[in-house]
GROMACS .gro file of C-alpha atoms in nm:
model
  391
    1MET     CA    1  -2.726  -1.975   1.056
    2ASN     CA    2  -2.472  -1.905   1.333
    3THR     CA    3  -2.241  -1.623   1.223
    4THR     CA    4  -1.900  -1.639   1.389
    5LEU     CA    5  -1.681  -1.339   1.461
    6LEU     CA    6  -1.446  -1.455   1.184
    7ASP     CA    7  -1.741  -1.451   0.942
    8GLN     CA    8  -1.811  -1.092   1.050
    9ILE     CA    9  -1.444  -0.998   1.005
   10ILE     CA   10  -1.444  -1.143   0.654
   11ALA     CA   11  -1.767  -0.963   0.564
   12ILE     CA   12  -1.649  -0.628   0.701
   13THR     CA   13  -1.297  -0.633   0.554
   14GLU     CA   14  -1.362  -0.835   0.236
   15VAL     CA   15  -1.050  -1.038   0.320
   16SER     CA   16  -1.095  -1.415   0.302
   17ALA     CA   17  -1.034  -1.653   0.592
   18LYS     CA   18  -0.703  -1.782   0.457
   19HIS     CA   19  -0.544  -1.441   0.514
   20TRP     CA   20  -0.645  -1.418   0.881
   21GLN     CA   21  -0.398  -1.576   1.122
   22PRO     CA   22  -0.536  -1.645   1.472
   23PHE     CA   23  -0.340  -1.524   1.775
   24ASP     CA   24  -0.373  -1.554   2.151
   25ALA     CA   25  -0.147  -1.330   2.360
   26THR     CA   26  -0.101  -1.164   2.696
   27SER     CA   27   0.016  -0.804   2.693
   28PRO     CA   28   0.323  -0.693   2.893
   29GLY     CA   29   0.077  -0.545   3.143
   30GLY     CA   30  -0.096  -0.881   3.187
   31ILE     CA   31  -0.408  -0.830   2.973
   32PRO     CA   32  -0.507  -1.146   2.780
   33PHE     CA   33  -0.632  -1.072   2.430
   34ALA     CA   34  -0.696  -1.278   2.118
   35GLY     CA   35  -0.815  -1.244   1.762
   36TYR     CA   36  -0.680  -1.251   1.409
   37LEU     CA   37  -0.394  -1.082   1.224
   38CYS     CA   38  -0.430  -0.999   0.854
   39ARG     CA   39  -0.149  -1.127   0.632
   40GLN     CA   40  -0.298  -1.020   0.300
   41GLU     CA   41  -0.063  -0.804   0.092
   42SER     CA   42  -0.293  -0.502   0.084
   43ASP     CA   43  -0.366  -0.183   0.276
   44LYS     CA   44  -0.493  -0.414   0.553
   45LEU     CA   45  -0.159  -0.594   0.596
   46GLY     CA   46  -0.090  -0.636   0.967
   47MET     CA   47  -0.436  -0.522   1.082
   48LEU     CA   48  -0.550  -0.680   1.408
   49ALA     CA   49  -0.908  -0.795   1.456
   50VAL     CA   50  -0.935  -0.831   1.832
   51THR     CA   51  -1.218  -1.070   1.925
   52ARG     CA   52  -1.152  -1.118   2.298
   53LEU     CA   53  -0.993  -0.892   2.558
   54GLY     CA   54  -0.972  -0.951   2.931
   55GLY     CA   55  -1.207  -1.248   2.901
   56GLN     CA   56  -1.478  -1.047   2.724
   57GLU     CA   57  -1.590  -1.107   2.365
   58ARG     CA   58  -1.563  -0.805   2.136
   59LEU     CA   59  -1.479  -0.706   1.779
   60GLU     CA   60  -1.232  -0.423   1.728
   61PHE     CA   61  -1.006  -0.352   1.432
   62ILE     CA   62  -0.664  -0.202   1.500
   63PRO     CA   63  -0.472  -0.077   1.194
   64ALA     CA   64  -0.106  -0.141   1.126
   65MET     CA   65   0.114   0.034   0.870
   66PRO     CA   66  -0.060   0.056   0.531
   67LYS     CA   67   0.125  -0.099   0.240
   68ILE     CA   68   0.281   0.177   0.028
   69HIS     CA   69   0.272   0.148  -0.348
   70TYR     CA   70   0.477   0.286  -0.636
   71PRO     CA   71   0.301   0.553  -0.849
   72TYR     CA   72   0.367   0.365  -1.172
   73ILE     CA   73   0.149   0.288  -1.471
   74GLN     CA   74   0.251   0.111  -1.791
   75ASP     CA   75   0.243   0.295  -2.119
   76ARG     CA   76   0.149   0.125  -2.445
   77GLU     CA   77   0.506   0.005  -2.494
   78GLY     CA   78   0.509  -0.154  -2.149
   79ARG     CA   79   0.736   0.109  -1.992
   80LEU     CA   80   0.673   0.225  -1.639
   81GLN     CA   81   0.567   0.587  -1.617
   82VAL     CA   82   0.525   0.793  -1.300
   83SER     CA   83   0.160   0.891  -1.256
   84ILE     CA   84   0.075   1.072  -0.933
   85PRO     CA   85  -0.293   1.151  -0.873
   86VAL     CA   86  -0.329   1.484  -0.693
   87PRO     CA   87  -0.686   1.551  -0.576
   88ILE     CA   88  -0.793   1.916  -0.554
   89ASN     CA   89  -0.811   1.906  -0.172
   90ILE     CA   90  -0.437   1.837  -0.132
   91VAL     CA   91  -0.282   2.119   0.071
   92ASP     CA   92   0.073   1.987   0.116
   93ALA     CA   93   0.312   1.773  -0.088
   94ARG     CA   94   0.657   1.668   0.029
   95PHE     CA   95   0.925   1.405  -0.005
   96THR     CA   96   1.044   1.260   0.326
   97VAL     CA   97   1.331   1.025   0.402
   98LYS     CA   98   1.249   0.653   0.383
   99LEU     CA   99   1.447   0.475   0.651
  100ASP     CA  100   1.549   0.111   0.620
  101GLY     CA  101   1.475  -0.077   0.937
  102THR     CA  102   1.191  -0.244   1.127
  103ALA     CA  103   0.848  -0.089   1.170
  104ILE     CA  104   0.760  -0.062   1.540
  105ILE     CA  105   0.393   0.009   1.596
  106PHE     CA  106   0.245   0.143   1.920
  107TYR     CA  107  -0.128   0.089   1.957
  108PRO     CA  108  -0.390   0.106   2.235
  109LEU     CA  109  -0.578  -0.181   2.395
  110THR     CA  110  -0.910  -0.030   2.501
  111ASP     CA  111  -1.202  -0.143   2.713
  112ALA     CA  112  -1.565  -0.155   2.601
  113GLN     CA  113  -1.604   0.216   2.680
  114GLY     CA  114  -1.301   0.311   2.469
  115GLN     CA  115  -1.073   0.384   2.763
  116VAL     CA  116  -0.710   0.293   2.698
  117LEU     CA  117  -0.601   0.007   2.923
  118GLU     CA  118  -0.248  -0.028   2.788
  119VAL     CA  119  -0.029   0.088   2.499
  120VAL     CA  120   0.136  -0.210   2.331
  121ALA     CA  121   0.434  -0.222   2.094
  122ARG     CA  122   0.443  -0.462   1.801
  123THR     CA  123   0.593  -0.531   1.462
  124ARG     CA  124   0.379  -0.546   1.152
  125LEU     CA  125   0.313  -0.921   1.153
  126LEU     CA  126   0.301  -0.988   1.527
  127PRO     CA  127   0.035  -0.876   1.778
  128MET     CA  128   0.307  -0.766   2.022
  129LEU     CA  129   0.683  -0.763   2.060
  130MET     CA  130   0.813  -1.093   2.188
  131PRO     CA  131   1.142  -1.281   2.199
  132SER     CA  132   1.233  -1.400   1.850
  133ARG     CA  133   1.526  -1.569   1.680
  134TRP     CA  134   1.483  -1.317   1.398
  135GLY     CA  135   1.565  -1.015   1.609
  136ASP     CA  136   1.577  -0.891   1.964
  137TRP     CA  137   1.316  -0.621   1.915
  138LEU     CA  138   1.242  -0.599   2.284
  139GLY     CA  139   1.608  -0.538   2.372
  140LEU     CA  140   1.666  -0.294   2.088
  141LEU     CA  141   1.354  -0.097   2.171
  142ALA     CA  142   1.450  -0.078   2.538
  143ASP     CA  143   1.791   0.059   2.440
  144VAL     CA  144   1.662   0.321   2.196
  145LEU     CA  145   1.353   0.418   2.398
  146PRO     CA  146   1.428   0.369   2.769
  147ASN     CA  147   1.135   0.596   2.857
  148ARG     CA  148   0.817   0.509   2.669
  149ALA     CA  149   0.603   0.767   2.852
  150PRO     CA  150   0.596   1.031   2.573
  151VAL     CA  151   0.502   0.774   2.307
  152GLU     CA  152   0.234   0.618   2.525
  153ALA     CA  153   0.095   0.961   2.613
  154ALA     CA  154   0.070   1.049   2.244
  155VAL     CA  155  -0.121   0.727   2.166
  156ARG     CA  156  -0.359   0.778   2.460
  157GLU     CA  157  -0.422   1.150   2.421
  158GLN     CA  158  -0.426   1.182   2.041
  159HIS     CA  159  -0.625   0.861   1.979
  160VAL     CA  160  -0.375   0.737   1.722
  161VAL     CA  161  -0.162   0.438   1.631
  162LEU     CA  162   0.199   0.551   1.593
  163VAL     CA  163   0.447   0.388   1.356
  164PHE     CA  164   0.822   0.431   1.397
  165GLU     CA  165   1.122   0.297   1.208
  166LEU     CA  166   1.382   0.122   1.421
  167TRP     CA  167   1.700   0.167   1.219
  168GLY     CA  168   2.079   0.175   1.245
  169TYR     CA  169   2.366  -0.069   1.213
  170ARG     CA  170   2.247  -0.255   1.519
  171ASN     CA  171   1.938  -0.351   1.324
  172PRO     CA  172   2.104  -0.427   0.989
  173HIS     CA  173   1.904  -0.423   0.668
  174LEU     CA  174   2.003  -0.335   0.312
  175VAL     CA  175   2.110   0.024   0.381
  176ARG     CA  176   2.440   0.074   0.563
  177TYR     CA  177   2.409   0.330   0.843
  178GLU     CA  178   2.679   0.488   1.057
  179GLN     CA  179   2.437   0.553   1.342
  180PRO     CA  180   2.406   0.262   1.587
  181LEU     CA  181   2.033   0.279   1.651
  182ALA     CA  182   1.748   0.526   1.624
  183LEU     CA  183   1.371   0.530   1.646
  184THR     CA  184   1.203   0.773   1.407
  185LEU     CA  185   0.833   0.853   1.377
  186HIS     CA  186   0.695   0.845   1.024
  187THR     CA  187   0.322   0.769   1.046
  188ALA     CA  188   0.024   0.828   1.274
  189ILE     CA  189  -0.304   0.652   1.197
  190ARG     CA  190  -0.642   0.777   1.313
  191HIS     CA  191  -0.970   0.618   1.202
  192ARG     CA  192  -0.765   0.372   0.992
  193LYS     CA  193  -0.609   0.649   0.779
  194PRO     CA  194  -0.268   0.815   0.804
  195VAL     CA  195  -0.298   1.167   0.941
  196SER     CA  196  -0.168   1.465   0.741
  197HIS     CA  197   0.197   1.561   0.764
  198GLN     CA  198   0.105   1.874   0.959
  199ARG     CA  199  -0.090   1.671   1.215
  200LEU     CA  200   0.201   1.425   1.236
  201ALA     CA  201   0.453   1.706   1.284
  202ASP     CA  202   0.234   1.857   1.558
  203ILE     CA  203   0.232   1.524   1.744
  204ALA     CA  204   0.609   1.487   1.707
  205GLN     CA  205   0.672   1.837   1.839
  206ARG     CA  206   0.424   1.814   2.127
  207TYR     CA  207   0.566   1.487   2.260
  208GLY     CA  208   0.931   1.534   2.168
  209LEU     CA  209   0.949   1.255   1.910
  210ALA     CA  210   1.204   1.241   1.626
  211LEU     CA  211   1.027   1.282   1.291
  212ALA     CA  212   1.138   1.151   0.951
  213PRO     CA  213   1.311   1.449   0.783
  214THR     CA  214   1.164   1.632   0.486
  215LEU     CA  215   1.380   1.625   0.173
  216GLU     CA  216   1.169   1.870  -0.026
  217ALA     CA  217   0.841   2.054   0.018
  218ALA     CA  218   0.685   2.064  -0.327
  219ALA     CA  219   0.388   2.219  -0.502
  220PRO     CA  220   0.089   1.979  -0.520
  221ASP     CA  221   0.106   1.961  -0.899
  222ALA     CA  222   0.096   1.621  -1.070
  223ALA     CA  223   0.338   1.704  -1.352
  224GLY     CA  224   0.583   1.882  -1.124
  225LEU     CA  225   0.573   1.601  -0.870
  226ALA     CA  226   0.646   1.343  -1.139
  227VAL     CA  227   0.956   1.542  -1.238
  228ALA     CA  228   1.060   1.576  -0.874
  229TYR     CA  229   1.001   1.204  -0.821
  230ARG     CA  230   1.244   1.110  -1.101
  231ARG     CA  231   1.490   1.375  -0.979
  232TRP     CA  232   1.498   1.223  -0.630
  233GLN     CA  233   1.534   0.874  -0.772
  234ALA     CA  234   1.837   0.988  -0.971
  235ARG     CA  235   1.991   1.178  -0.679
  236LEU     CA  236   1.952   0.887  -0.437
  237GLU     CA  237   2.087   0.647  -0.698
  238THR     CA  238   2.394   0.869  -0.740
  239GLU     CA  239   2.456   0.862  -0.365
  240ASN     CA  240   2.434   0.485  -0.361
  241GLN     CA  241   2.666   0.449  -0.660
  242ALA     CA  242   2.920   0.680  -0.495
  243ALA     CA  243   2.922   0.462  -0.182
  244GLY     CA  244   3.075   0.169  -0.372
  245GLN     CA  245   2.971  -0.156  -0.530
  246ASP     CA  246   2.687  -0.335  -0.346
  247VAL     CA  247   2.685  -0.062  -0.079
  248PHE     CA  248   2.364   0.128  -0.021
  249VAL     CA  249   2.333   0.443   0.189
  250GLN     CA  250   1.984   0.552   0.078
  251GLU     CA  251   1.674   0.335   0.060
  252GLY     CA  252   1.456   0.602  -0.093
  253ALA     CA  253   1.193   0.859  -0.012
  254ILE     CA  254   0.823   0.874   0.061
  255LEU     CA  255   0.604   1.119  -0.128
  256VAL     CA  256   0.340   1.241   0.119
  257LEU     CA  257   0.028   1.410  -0.018
  258SER     CA  258  -0.179   1.565   0.259
  259THR     CA  259  -0.525   1.708   0.292
  260VAL     CA  260  -0.593   1.905   0.608
  261GLU     CA  261  -0.658   1.585   0.802
  262THR     CA  262  -0.529   1.280   0.614
  263ALA     CA  263  -0.237   1.171   0.397
  264THR     CA  264  -0.160   0.941   0.106
  265TYR     CA  265   0.184   0.786   0.065
  266TRP     CA  266   0.378   0.688  -0.248
  267LYS     CA  267   0.703   0.496  -0.248
  268CYS     CA  268   1.008   0.644  -0.427
  269LYS     CA  269   1.318   0.425  -0.446
  270PRO     CA  270   1.635   0.446  -0.654
  271PRO     CA  271   1.631   0.195  -0.943
  272SER     CA  272   1.897  -0.035  -0.797
  273ILE     CA  273   1.692  -0.074  -0.476
  274GLU     CA  274   1.371  -0.128  -0.672
  275GLU     CA  275   1.530  -0.413  -0.862
  276ILE     CA  276   1.651  -0.585  -0.547
  277HIS     CA  277   1.313  -0.563  -0.377
  278TRP     CA  278   1.126  -0.680  -0.683
  279GLN     CA  279   1.360  -0.974  -0.734
  280ALA     CA  280   1.342  -1.071  -0.367
  281GLY     CA  281   0.963  -1.058  -0.360
  282GLN     CA  282   0.862  -1.196  -0.700
  283HIS     CA  283   0.501  -1.308  -0.689
  284ILE     CA  284   0.193  -1.315  -0.905
  285SER     CA  285   0.080  -0.955  -0.936
  286LYS     CA  286  -0.223  -0.803  -1.105
  287GLU     CA  287  -0.003  -0.699  -1.395
  288ILE     CA  288   0.119  -1.057  -1.444
  289VAL     CA  289  -0.242  -1.177  -1.451
  290ARG     CA  290  -0.330  -0.900  -1.693
  291GLN     CA  291  -0.052  -1.007  -1.930
  292ALA     CA  292  -0.182  -1.365  -1.923
  293LEU     CA  293  -0.530  -1.236  -2.005
  294LEU     CA  294  -0.395  -1.028  -2.293
  295LYS     CA  295  -0.230  -1.342  -2.436
  296LEU     CA  296  -0.563  -1.525  -2.419
  297LEU     CA  297  -0.733  -1.228  -2.584
  298GLU     CA  298  -0.477  -1.227  -2.866
  299ASN     CA  299  -0.537  -1.601  -2.916
  300GLY     CA  300  -0.911  -1.556  -2.962
  301TYR     CA  301  -1.014  -1.696  -2.623
  302ASP     CA  302  -1.387  -1.695  -2.549
  303PHE     CA  303  -1.408  -1.510  -2.219
  304ALA     CA  304  -1.772  -1.614  -2.180
  305ALA     CA  305  -1.640  -1.962  -2.108
  306GLY     CA  306  -1.509  -1.860  -1.765
  307GLY     CA  307  -1.170  -1.806  -1.606
  308GLU     CA  308  -1.038  -2.160  -1.557
  309ASP     CA  309  -0.796  -2.126  -1.849
  310VAL     CA  310  -0.638  -1.821  -1.687
  311GLN     CA  311  -0.535  -2.034  -1.390
  312ALA     CA  312  -0.398  -2.301  -1.625
  313THR     CA  313  -0.203  -2.037  -1.818
  314LEU     CA  314  -0.046  -1.900  -1.500
  315GLU     CA  315   0.042  -2.249  -1.380
  316GLY     CA  316   0.256  -2.280  -1.691
  317ASP     CA  317   0.493  -2.019  -1.544
  318TYR     CA  318   0.430  -2.037  -1.169
  319ASP     CA  319   0.398  -2.302  -0.904
  320PRO     CA  320   0.032  -2.417  -0.875
  321GLN     CA  321   0.036  -2.351  -0.500
  322GLN     CA  322   0.149  -1.994  -0.567
  323VAL     CA  323  -0.135  -1.955  -0.816
  324ALA     CA  324  -0.387  -2.105  -0.572
  325ALA     CA  325  -0.274  -1.863  -0.300
  326GLU     CA  326  -0.365  -1.567  -0.525
  327ILE     CA  327  -0.683  -1.711  -0.675
  328GLU     CA  328  -0.910  -1.440  -0.531
  329MET     CA  329  -0.697  -1.163  -0.680
  330ILE     CA  330  -0.678  -1.358  -1.009
  331ASN     CA  331  -1.056  -1.393  -1.023
  332ARG     CA  332  -1.111  -1.025  -0.943
  333THR     CA  333  -0.861  -0.920  -1.208
  334TYR     CA  334  -1.026  -1.156  -1.456
  335LEU     CA  335  -1.370  -1.007  -1.388
  336ASP     CA  336  -1.240  -0.649  -1.416
  337PHE     CA  337  -1.066  -0.739  -1.740
  338VAL     CA  338  -1.379  -0.897  -1.893
  339ILE     CA  339  -1.592  -0.597  -1.795
  340GLU     CA  340  -1.336  -0.365  -1.950
  341ILE     CA  341  -1.319  -0.550  -2.281
  342GLN     CA  342  -1.701  -0.562  -2.291
  343ARG     CA  343  -1.712  -0.185  -2.239
  344GLN     CA  344  -1.452  -0.139  -2.509
  345ALA     CA  345  -1.650  -0.359  -2.752
  346TRP     CA  346  -1.964  -0.149  -2.696
  347LEU     CA  347  -1.769   0.173  -2.746
  348ARG     CA  348  -1.611   0.039  -3.062
  349SER     CA  349  -1.956  -0.049  -3.200
  350LEU     CA  350  -2.077   0.305  -3.131
  351VAL     CA  351  -1.776   0.461  -3.300
  352ASP     CA  352  -1.789   0.229  -3.600
  353SER     CA  353  -2.164   0.280  -3.651
  354SER     CA  354  -2.129   0.658  -3.626
  355GLY     CA  355  -1.949   0.686  -3.958
  356LEU     CA  356  -1.728   0.954  -3.803
  357ASN     CA  357  -1.353   0.974  -3.831
  358PRO     CA  358  -1.224   0.854  -3.488
  359HIS     CA  359  -0.940   1.105  -3.523
  360ASP     CA  360  -1.195   1.388  -3.522
  361LEU     CA  361  -1.225   1.378  -3.145
  362PRO     CA  362  -1.444   1.688  -3.093
  363ALA     CA  363  -1.714   1.558  -3.331
  364LEU     CA  364  -1.686   1.204  -3.198
  365MET     CA  365  -1.714   1.313  -2.836
  366ARG     CA  366  -2.029   1.513  -2.916
  367HIS     CA  367  -2.176   1.202  -3.082
  368LEU     CA  368  -2.085   0.972  -2.791
  369ALA     CA  369  -2.186   1.204  -2.507
  370PRO     CA  370  -2.558   1.106  -2.507
  371HIS     CA  371  -2.461   0.739  -2.461
  372TYR     CA  372  -2.259   0.786  -2.141
  373PRO     CA  373  -2.287   0.958  -1.803
  374ARG     CA  374  -2.067   1.268  -1.784
  375LYS     CA  375  -1.836   1.103  -1.529
  376GLU     CA  376  -1.749   0.832  -1.782
  377MET     CA  377  -1.647   1.066  -2.063
  378GLY     CA  378  -1.288   1.075  -1.943
  379TRP     CA  379  -1.274   0.699  -1.986
  380VAL     CA  380  -1.444   0.728  -2.328
  381TYR     CA  381  -1.190   0.985  -2.447
  382ALA     CA  382  -0.888   0.786  -2.323
  383THR     CA  383  -1.022   0.457  -2.463
  384VAL     CA  384  -1.092   0.603  -2.805
  385LYS     CA  385  -0.734   0.727  -2.816
  386THR     CA  386  -0.611   0.382  -2.709
  387LEU     CA  387  -0.832   0.188  -2.953
  388TYR     CA  388  -0.783   0.411  -3.255
  389GLY     CA  389  -0.461   0.598  -3.192
  390ALA     CA  390  -0.664   0.916  -3.220
  391GLY     CA  391  -0.505   1.242  -3.123
   0.00000   0.00000   0.00000
């Protein structure tokens, strides 16, 4: 069987063909290159898979800006709670300003030996900046960055992709700024992962690049960060409310959790901004699929029959084309859900056959421990509490 480069891209990234948009471009420096751009709403959004450069076949993945998520989970009453995982190797936690503009990404085109041929600027869903009726990114970038040499040197010498926010009232978005235009560094990506804030700050200082300001340096403690998260939401909301009706002066913050080398980002927005973004981008999410599955479960649905009824259920509330576009996510969520309810059924049988009071957690955990690997006991404990209201 002849395996195409697209087949390889799909196998490597686990992103289906429908999410890869082909492109064929010539860089500002005259280098022809082609490949595919990922449009899946995931951490791979905007990734380039370059399959041809300078007339030579190749396969190289170039990251864009990872999609940033909210640190929310739903409690048993369906309310959103802040839950921030803080691994033990986190050495720095901070809230930085989230600017409201256009992401401008500088990335290297390299030859087969890894030598940088050219540093190219792009937006998230284009392989390079080009004239567009949606915005004069080329003109704006030339105005705000007349000398690209420091940025290009940073990309070449530090082996990174740099992501800036192009913001100001000349590039109007939701937030109203008094500054005409600015270009602010907020992310550097190396080996497909954001670098730590310290590494990012070092790059900014070395090459004279403006860095997104820090609002608060915080202790890397999950409970304390959750409190700080809500505090910043409230403070930013107050600033927006004080600006007047339908006027926004703050888009939010980014919580950056750094190890020595890499970083994880969490989105923190004031409630009024959250509502606008959620309303503007309503789509079928995992949580929506999960709610449909819970309805089927409550109605005695036989999950051994397969997942076709889930699609039919969703089509009752959403356009069939919208459902079809998310069918892979729906099927994955369905499979995860079925596995989870099967695990819960087995756990329930063990608890019920034990004859123990499920509220006597110490005794019950001792009884259940031989049936599970140690790493699963956290799940066992949490699930018992969920199934039996034990405490």
